[in-house]
Amino acid sequence: MQPVEAPTPRHRSTVGLGLGALLLLGVLAVVMFISITIGARGVGLHTIWTAFTDYDPTSAEQTVIRELRVPRTLLGLLVGAGLGLAGALLQGVTRNPLADPGIMGINMGAAAGIVVAVMLFDGLSQSTSVWVGFAGAGIATVVVYGVASFGREGATPVKLALAGAAVSASLYSVTTGVTMTDLQALNELRFWQVGSLSGRYLPVLSQTWPFLVAGIAVALLMGRSLNGLALGDDLAVALGQRVRLTRVVVFVTVALLGGAATAACGPIVFVGLVVPHVARALCGPDYRWILPYTFLLSPIILLCADVLGRVLVSPSELQVGVVLGVVGAPAFILLVRRKDLAQL
């Protein structure tokens, strides 16, 4: 007997949603261009063009474009998309409107990995800290899912939320204990936990882009599966969906996206929590559209916050994590006031 295909919500016209996605793609291109041109030193179109067509290594402006701003913008694109999609996947698989990468212990896992490595090894370089943070985030995600999987029913949404809170609290205690006894670990954690694209250039981009691109590609293919899970586990199983396999794929993808993004730039808040709700408000409850919209909206918001941080206190710089914290809190309060927020 062939499994019945899960019904999918159709609250928006396909043509309208497609045009909306194209519009967001155009906005993203404009924001990326602005991110490359605006900074402590303004550059013109001619400088940007010659930086790639007729590169002069002695030109400070062309060097800034090639080695600093373009990698920073690309990292913002991938990190923003990764965090947003990780949040959308978690909200879909747990049916929890407050889910974001932090619920799986990713942020605290990366922080704990970094401070423990600093305590054990002197002179932890930035490139090494990326790998250490990524490993810590991955281990924390595996532990959370393993703890939540005990029992016949497996990793239910409630058990995942409780396991994530418990593991995060334990890792927070470890991190606090280490930083209270090791000044170098405290300084390293203070630099990392702000959440910033500043100072993360070609080496960090080259280390993290394969994980982010792979995770983004898998995430964009999960829309139909998340639509099935939205009906509830029992009905999804009755319709022929392999619920446990879907959950495993989602959490591996979230570990790739959230772990790589957090290790590269620190715990950037509100992108994974707020942006999926904005996408849902624009395109309706169909995850086949929520995921692409989140993929486009997240880097737009992250890069806009990064540019705003450069402009507000120029020639100094306000870190993107701080800007998103200030702007994201009121935005989330407005979303909370929506009556349909909890109806995922």
GROMACS .gro file of C-alpha atoms in nm:
model
  344
    1MET     CA    1   0.000   0.000   0.000
    2GLN     CA    2   0.143   0.335  -0.099
    3PRO     CA    3   0.173   0.589   0.185
    4VAL     CA    4  -0.064   0.881   0.161
    5GLU     CA    5   0.108   1.210   0.090
    6ALA     CA    6   0.082   1.457   0.376
    7PRO     CA    7  -0.140   1.753   0.300
    8THR     CA    8   0.043   2.084   0.276
    9PRO     CA    9  -0.101   2.423   0.367
   10ARG     CA   10  -0.183   2.659   0.081
   11HIS     CA   11  -0.259   2.999   0.226
   12ARG     CA   12  -0.067   3.205  -0.030
   13SER     CA   13  -0.051   3.188  -0.408
   14THR     CA   14   0.260   3.024  -0.549
   15VAL     CA   15   0.317   3.311  -0.791
   16GLY     CA   16   0.297   3.569  -0.514
   17LEU     CA   17   0.534   3.373  -0.292
   18GLY     CA   18   0.778   3.330  -0.579
   19LEU     CA   19   0.775   3.701  -0.654
   20GLY     CA   20   0.828   3.774  -0.286
   21ALA     CA   21   1.130   3.544  -0.280
   22LEU     CA   22   1.276   3.717  -0.587
   23LEU     CA   23   1.224   4.054  -0.419
   24LEU     CA   24   1.405   3.935  -0.107
   25LEU     CA   25   1.687   3.801  -0.325
   26GLY     CA   26   1.726   4.147  -0.480
   27VAL     CA   27   1.725   4.310  -0.136
   28LEU     CA   28   1.992   4.065  -0.021
   29ALA     CA   29   2.213   4.155  -0.317
   30VAL     CA   30   2.177   4.526  -0.237
   31VAL     CA   31   2.255   4.470   0.132
   32MET     CA   32   2.565   4.267   0.045
   33PHE     CA   33   2.686   4.548  -0.182
   34ILE     CA   34   2.629   4.802   0.096
   35SER     CA   35   2.818   4.581   0.340
   36ILE     CA   36   3.118   4.580   0.107
   37THR     CA   37   3.116   4.955   0.043
   38ILE     CA   38   3.041   5.100   0.387
   39GLY     CA   39   3.295   5.102   0.666
   40ALA     CA   40   3.555   5.314   0.840
   41ARG     CA   41   3.684   5.397   0.492
   42GLY     CA   42   3.431   5.452   0.213
   43VAL     CA   43   3.508   5.302  -0.128
   44GLY     CA   44   3.362   5.367  -0.470
   45LEU     CA   45   3.236   5.143  -0.747
   46HIS     CA   46   3.557   5.181  -0.945
   47THR     CA   47   3.768   5.063  -0.651
   48ILE     CA   48   3.547   4.759  -0.599
   49TRP     CA   49   3.560   4.674  -0.968
   50THR     CA   50   3.938   4.707  -0.997
   51ALA     CA   51   3.990   4.507  -0.676
   52PHE     CA   52   3.878   4.200  -0.871
   53THR     CA   53   3.963   4.285  -1.232
   54ASP     CA   54   4.295   4.467  -1.191
   55TYR     CA   55   4.415   4.400  -0.838
   56ASP     CA   56   4.698   4.617  -0.710
   57PRO     CA   57   4.852   4.467  -0.392
   58THR     CA   58   4.994   4.808  -0.298
   59SER     CA   59   4.646   4.966  -0.287
   60ALA     CA   60   4.517   4.975   0.070
   61GLU     CA   61   4.156   5.020  -0.044
   62GLN     CA   62   4.166   4.721  -0.279
   63THR     CA   63   4.328   4.507  -0.010
   64VAL     CA   64   4.055   4.603   0.237
   65ILE     CA   65   3.789   4.501  -0.017
   66ARG     CA   66   3.943   4.164  -0.107
   67GLU     CA   67   4.077   4.049   0.228
   68LEU     CA   68   3.843   4.209   0.481
   69ARG     CA   69   3.504   4.323   0.356
   70VAL     CA   70   3.421   4.054   0.101
   71PRO     CA   71   3.507   3.765   0.340
   72ARG     CA   72   3.319   3.943   0.619
   73THR     CA   73   3.012   3.986   0.399
   74LEU     CA   74   3.019   3.626   0.278
   75LEU     CA   75   3.058   3.504   0.634
   76GLY     CA   76   2.760   3.719   0.737
   77LEU     CA   77   2.560   3.568   0.450
   78LEU     CA   78   2.637   3.208   0.550
   79VAL     CA   79   2.616   3.260   0.927
   80GLY     CA   80   2.289   3.450   0.902
   81ALA     CA   81   2.134   3.188   0.676
   82GLY     CA   82   2.267   2.908   0.896
   83LEU     CA   83   2.131   3.050   1.221
   84GLY     CA   84   1.794   3.136   1.069
   85LEU     CA   85   1.746   2.793   0.912
   86ALA     CA   86   1.861   2.618   1.230
   87GLY     CA   87   1.594   2.806   1.423
   88ALA     CA   88   1.326   2.730   1.164
   89LEU     CA   89   1.414   2.359   1.165
   90LEU     CA   90   1.402   2.339   1.544
   91GLN     CA   91   1.072   2.526   1.564
   92GLY     CA   92   0.928   2.289   1.305
   93VAL     CA   93   1.053   1.964   1.453
   94THR     CA   94   0.977   2.052   1.817
   95ARG     CA   95   0.663   2.259   1.746
   96ASN     CA   96   0.805   2.506   1.997
   97PRO     CA   97   0.779   2.874   1.896
   98LEU     CA   98   1.068   2.963   2.130
   99ALA     CA   99   1.313   2.711   1.983
  100ASP     CA  100   1.645   2.836   1.850
  101PRO     CA  101   1.998   2.688   1.833
  102GLY     CA  102   2.053   2.775   2.199
  103ILE     CA  103   1.782   2.527   2.304
  104MET     CA  104   2.006   2.239   2.191
  105GLY     CA  105   2.297   2.356   2.404
  106ILE     CA  106   2.490   2.477   2.100
  107ASN     CA  107   2.587   2.816   2.243
  108MET     CA  108   2.694   2.686   2.582
  109GLY     CA  109   2.865   2.383   2.426
  110ALA     CA  110   3.082   2.606   2.209
  111ALA     CA  111   3.160   2.836   2.503
  112ALA     CA  112   3.252   2.545   2.729
  113GLY     CA  113   3.475   2.393   2.462
  114ILE     CA  114   3.664   2.718   2.415
  115VAL     CA  115   3.725   2.794   2.783
  116VAL     CA  116   3.829   2.437   2.864
  117ALA     CA  117   4.072   2.437   2.570
  118VAL     CA  118   4.219   2.770   2.684
  119MET     CA  119   4.265   2.627   3.033
  120LEU     CA  120   4.440   2.314   2.903
  121PHE     CA  121   4.646   2.467   2.622
  122ASP     CA  122   4.829   2.800   2.622
  123GLY     CA  123   4.804   3.036   2.325
  124LEU     CA  124   4.482   2.917   2.159
  125SER     CA  125   4.474   3.074   1.810
  126GLN     CA  126   4.159   3.198   1.643
  127SER     CA  127   4.164   2.920   1.385
  128THR     CA  128   4.200   2.660   1.660
  129SER     CA  129   3.923   2.818   1.868
  130VAL     CA  130   3.684   2.780   1.573
  131TRP     CA  131   3.740   2.404   1.563
  132VAL     CA  132   3.722   2.376   1.941
  133GLY     CA  133   3.397   2.572   1.954
  134PHE     CA  134   3.251   2.365   1.671
  135ALA     CA  135   3.344   2.042   1.850
  136GLY     CA  136   3.193   2.165   2.177
  137ALA     CA  137   2.869   2.263   2.005
  138GLY     CA  138   2.848   1.928   1.828
  139ILE     CA  139   2.911   1.728   2.146
  140ALA     CA  140   2.649   1.929   2.335
  141THR     CA  141   2.391   1.864   2.060
  142VAL     CA  142   2.462   1.490   2.065
  143VAL     CA  143   2.430   1.479   2.445
  144VAL     CA  144   2.099   1.670   2.438
  145TYR     CA  145   1.952   1.442   2.174
  146GLY     CA  146   2.085   1.132   2.349
  147VAL     CA  147   1.934   1.231   2.683
  148ALA     CA  148   1.601   1.318   2.521
  149SER     CA  149   1.592   0.985   2.331
  150PHE     CA  150   1.563   0.766   2.642
  151GLY     CA  151   1.227   0.595   2.663
  152ARG     CA  152   0.991   0.426   2.421
  153GLU     CA  153   0.855   0.748   2.271
  154GLY     CA  154   1.201   0.877   2.179
  155ALA     CA  155   1.304   1.242   2.157
  156THR     CA  156   0.972   1.422   2.196
  157PRO     CA  157   0.955   1.803   2.175
  158VAL     CA  158   0.903   1.839   2.552
  159LYS     CA  159   1.192   1.606   2.638
  160LEU     CA  160   1.421   1.790   2.394
  161ALA     CA  161   1.343   2.125   2.554
  162LEU     CA  162   1.403   1.988   2.904
  163ALA     CA  163   1.723   1.808   2.805
  164GLY     CA  164   1.853   2.120   2.630
  165ALA     CA  165   1.785   2.333   2.938
  166ALA     CA  166   1.954   2.081   3.169
  167VAL     CA  167   2.264   2.037   2.953
  168SER     CA  168   2.296   2.414   2.896
  169ALA     CA  169   2.276   2.476   3.271
  170SER     CA  170   2.546   2.216   3.336
  171LEU     CA  171   2.775   2.360   3.070
  172TYR     CA  172   2.716   2.711   3.205
  173SER     CA  173   2.836   2.591   3.546
  174VAL     CA  174   3.149   2.442   3.388
  175THR     CA  175   3.217   2.761   3.192
  176THR     CA  176   3.169   2.982   3.496
  177GLY     CA  177   3.389   2.763   3.712
  178VAL     CA  178   3.674   2.771   3.460
  179THR     CA  179   3.658   3.145   3.395
  180MET     CA  180   3.660   3.222   3.768
  181THR     CA  181   3.990   3.042   3.808
  182ASP     CA  182   4.159   3.120   3.473
  183LEU     CA  183   4.198   3.483   3.364
  184GLN     CA  184   4.310   3.388   3.012
  185ALA     CA  185   3.998   3.176   2.962
  186LEU     CA  186   3.784   3.466   3.084
  187ASN     CA  187   3.945   3.707   2.836
  188GLU     CA  188   3.903   3.462   2.549
  189LEU     CA  189   3.537   3.405   2.638
  190ARG     CA  190   3.469   3.780   2.666
  191PHE     CA  191   3.604   3.834   2.313
  192TRP     CA  192   3.411   3.542   2.168
  193GLN     CA  193   3.074   3.569   2.338
  194VAL     CA  194   2.995   3.922   2.214
  195GLY     CA  195   2.884   3.786   1.876
  196SER     CA  196   3.062   3.964   1.594
  197LEU     CA  197   3.161   3.951   1.228
  198SER     CA  198   3.454   4.182   1.298
  199GLY     CA  199   3.793   4.015   1.284
  200ARG     CA  200   3.652   3.698   1.127
  201TYR     CA  201   3.794   3.703   0.779
  202LEU     CA  202   3.938   3.457   0.526
  203PRO     CA  203   4.076   3.196   0.771
  204VAL     CA  204   3.747   3.167   0.960
  205LEU     CA  205   3.543   3.168   0.637
  206SER     CA  206   3.760   2.895   0.483
  207GLN     CA  207   3.717   2.676   0.792
  208THR     CA  208   3.341   2.704   0.828
  209TRP     CA  209   3.189   2.749   0.482
  210PRO     CA  210   3.180   2.376   0.388
  211PHE     CA  211   2.975   2.294   0.699
  212LEU     CA  212   2.744   2.590   0.653
  213VAL     CA  213   2.685   2.527   0.282
  214ALA     CA  214   2.618   2.156   0.342
  215GLY     CA  215   2.378   2.232   0.627
  216ILE     CA  216   2.195   2.500   0.428
  217ALA     CA  217   2.150   2.263   0.133
  218VAL     CA  218   2.000   1.990   0.352
  219ALA     CA  219   1.782   2.235   0.544
  220LEU     CA  220   1.622   2.374   0.229
  221LEU     CA  221   1.513   2.020   0.135
  222MET     CA  222   1.333   1.953   0.465
  223GLY     CA  223   1.016   2.154   0.399
  224ARG     CA  224   0.785   1.866   0.309
  225SER     CA  225   0.906   1.658   0.606
  226LEU     CA  226   0.844   1.945   0.849
  227ASN     CA  227   0.495   1.992   0.705
  228GLY     CA  228   0.426   1.629   0.793
  229LEU     CA  229   0.557   1.668   1.148
  230ALA     CA  230   0.338   1.976   1.195
  231LEU     CA  231   0.037   1.741   1.182
  232GLY     CA  232   0.162   1.555   1.491
  233ASP     CA  233   0.373   1.241   1.526
  234ASP     CA  234   0.087   0.991   1.513
  235LEU     CA  235  -0.066   1.134   1.196
  236ALA     CA  236   0.277   1.174   1.036
  237VAL     CA  237   0.351   0.805   1.097
  238ALA     CA  238   0.008   0.711   0.961
  239LEU     CA  239   0.088   0.906   0.645
  240GLY     CA  240   0.407   0.705   0.595
  241GLN     CA  241   0.666   0.948   0.731
  242ARG     CA  242   0.966   0.815   0.925
  243VAL     CA  243   0.947   1.053   1.218
  244ARG     CA  244   1.260   0.943   1.404
  245LEU     CA  245   1.473   0.953   1.093
  246THR     CA  246   1.343   1.303   1.015
  247ARG     CA  247   1.434   1.418   1.366
  248VAL     CA  248   1.784   1.274   1.341
  249VAL     CA  249   1.845   1.446   1.006
  250VAL     CA  250   1.713   1.775   1.145
  251PHE     CA  251   1.933   1.766   1.455
  252VAL     CA  252   2.244   1.672   1.260
  253THR     CA  253   2.172   1.964   1.027
  254VAL     CA  254   2.113   2.199   1.321
  255ALA     CA  255   2.441   2.086   1.476
  256LEU     CA  256   2.623   2.167   1.150
  257LEU     CA  257   2.457   2.505   1.103
  258GLY     CA  258   2.441   2.628   1.460
  259GLY     CA  259   2.775   2.480   1.561
  260ALA     CA  260   2.971   2.626   1.269
  261ALA     CA  261   2.798   2.966   1.290
  262THR     CA  262   2.841   2.997   1.666
  263ALA     CA  263   3.203   2.879   1.659
  264ALA     CA  264   3.285   3.132   1.387
  265CYS     CA  265   3.111   3.443   1.519
  266GLY     CA  266   3.001   3.373   1.873
  267PRO     CA  267   2.643   3.343   2.002
  268ILE     CA  268   2.449   3.585   1.781
  269VAL     CA  269   2.103   3.616   1.934
  270PHE     CA  270   1.753   3.655   1.790
  271VAL     CA  271   1.831   3.551   1.429
  272GLY     CA  272   1.730   3.188   1.480
  273LEU     CA  273   1.446   3.284   1.713
  274VAL     CA  274   1.276   3.579   1.543
  275VAL     CA  275   1.339   3.547   1.168
  276PRO     CA  276   1.146   3.217   1.119
  277HIS     CA  277   0.840   3.388   1.271
  278VAL     CA  278   0.881   3.683   1.034
  279ALA     CA  279   0.905   3.440   0.742
  280ARG     CA  280   0.596   3.257   0.863
  281ALA     CA  281   0.405   3.585   0.882
  282LEU     CA  282   0.501   3.662   0.521
  283CYS     CA  283   0.444   3.328   0.355
  284GLY     CA  284   0.210   3.129   0.580
  285PRO     CA  285   0.259   2.794   0.756
  286ASP     CA  286   0.405   2.597   0.463
  287TYR     CA  287   0.766   2.504   0.546
  288ARG     CA  288   0.844   2.462   0.178
  289TRP     CA  289   0.829   2.843   0.169
  290ILE     CA  290   0.923   2.925   0.530
  291LEU     CA  291   1.270   2.776   0.483
  292PRO     CA  292   1.360   2.969   0.162
  293TYR     CA  293   1.219   3.291   0.306
  294THR     CA  294   1.420   3.238   0.625
  295PHE     CA  295   1.728   3.166   0.415
  296LEU     CA  296   1.693   3.507   0.247
  297LEU     CA  297   1.567   3.714   0.540
  298SER     CA  298   1.826   3.603   0.796
  299PRO     CA  299   2.140   3.732   0.620
  300ILE     CA  300   1.954   4.051   0.524
  301ILE     CA  301   1.884   4.124   0.890
  302LEU     CA  302   2.231   4.017   1.009
  303LEU     CA  303   2.418   4.223   0.749
  304CYS     CA  304   2.194   4.526   0.806
  305ALA     CA  305   2.272   4.506   1.179
  306ASP     CA  306   2.643   4.473   1.100
  307VAL     CA  307   2.639   4.780   0.874
  308LEU     CA  308   2.437   4.973   1.133
  309GLY     CA  309   2.697   4.888   1.396
  310ARG     CA  310   2.971   5.034   1.174
  311VAL     CA  311   2.778   5.356   1.109
  312LEU     CA  312   2.639   5.437   1.455
  313VAL     CA  313   2.972   5.480   1.636
  314SER     CA  314   3.204   5.544   1.339
  315PRO     CA  315   3.504   5.535   1.329
  316SER     CA  316   3.464   5.276   1.605
  317GLU     CA  317   3.235   4.976   1.568
  318LEU     CA  318   2.938   4.831   1.755
  319GLN     CA  319   2.935   4.451   1.738
  320VAL     CA  320   2.650   4.288   1.548
  321GLY     CA  321   2.548   4.080   1.849
  322VAL     CA  322   2.488   4.398   2.050
  323VAL     CA  323   2.288   4.563   1.769
  324LEU     CA  324   2.069   4.255   1.723
  325GLY     CA  325   2.013   4.231   2.097
  326VAL     CA  326   1.885   4.589   2.110
  327VAL     CA  327   1.672   4.565   1.795
  328GLY     CA  328   1.565   4.203   1.833
  329ALA     CA  329   1.407   4.229   2.178
  330PRO     CA  330   1.132   4.479   2.077
  331ALA     CA  331   1.074   4.285   1.755
  332PHE     CA  332   1.025   3.964   1.950
  333ILE     CA  333   0.787   4.136   2.193
  334LEU     CA  334   0.573   4.239   1.896
  335LEU     CA  335   0.576   3.881   1.769
  336VAL     CA  336   0.476   3.747   2.110
  337ARG     CA  337   0.166   3.966   2.098
  338ARG     CA  338   0.051   3.780   1.787
  339LYS     CA  339  -0.222   3.537   1.888
  340ASP     CA  340  -0.108   3.269   1.644
  341LEU     CA  341   0.257   3.262   1.762
  342ALA     CA  342   0.221   2.939   1.955
  343GLN     CA  343   0.025   2.761   1.682
  344LEU     CA  344   0.311   2.592   1.497
   0.00000   0.00000   0.00000
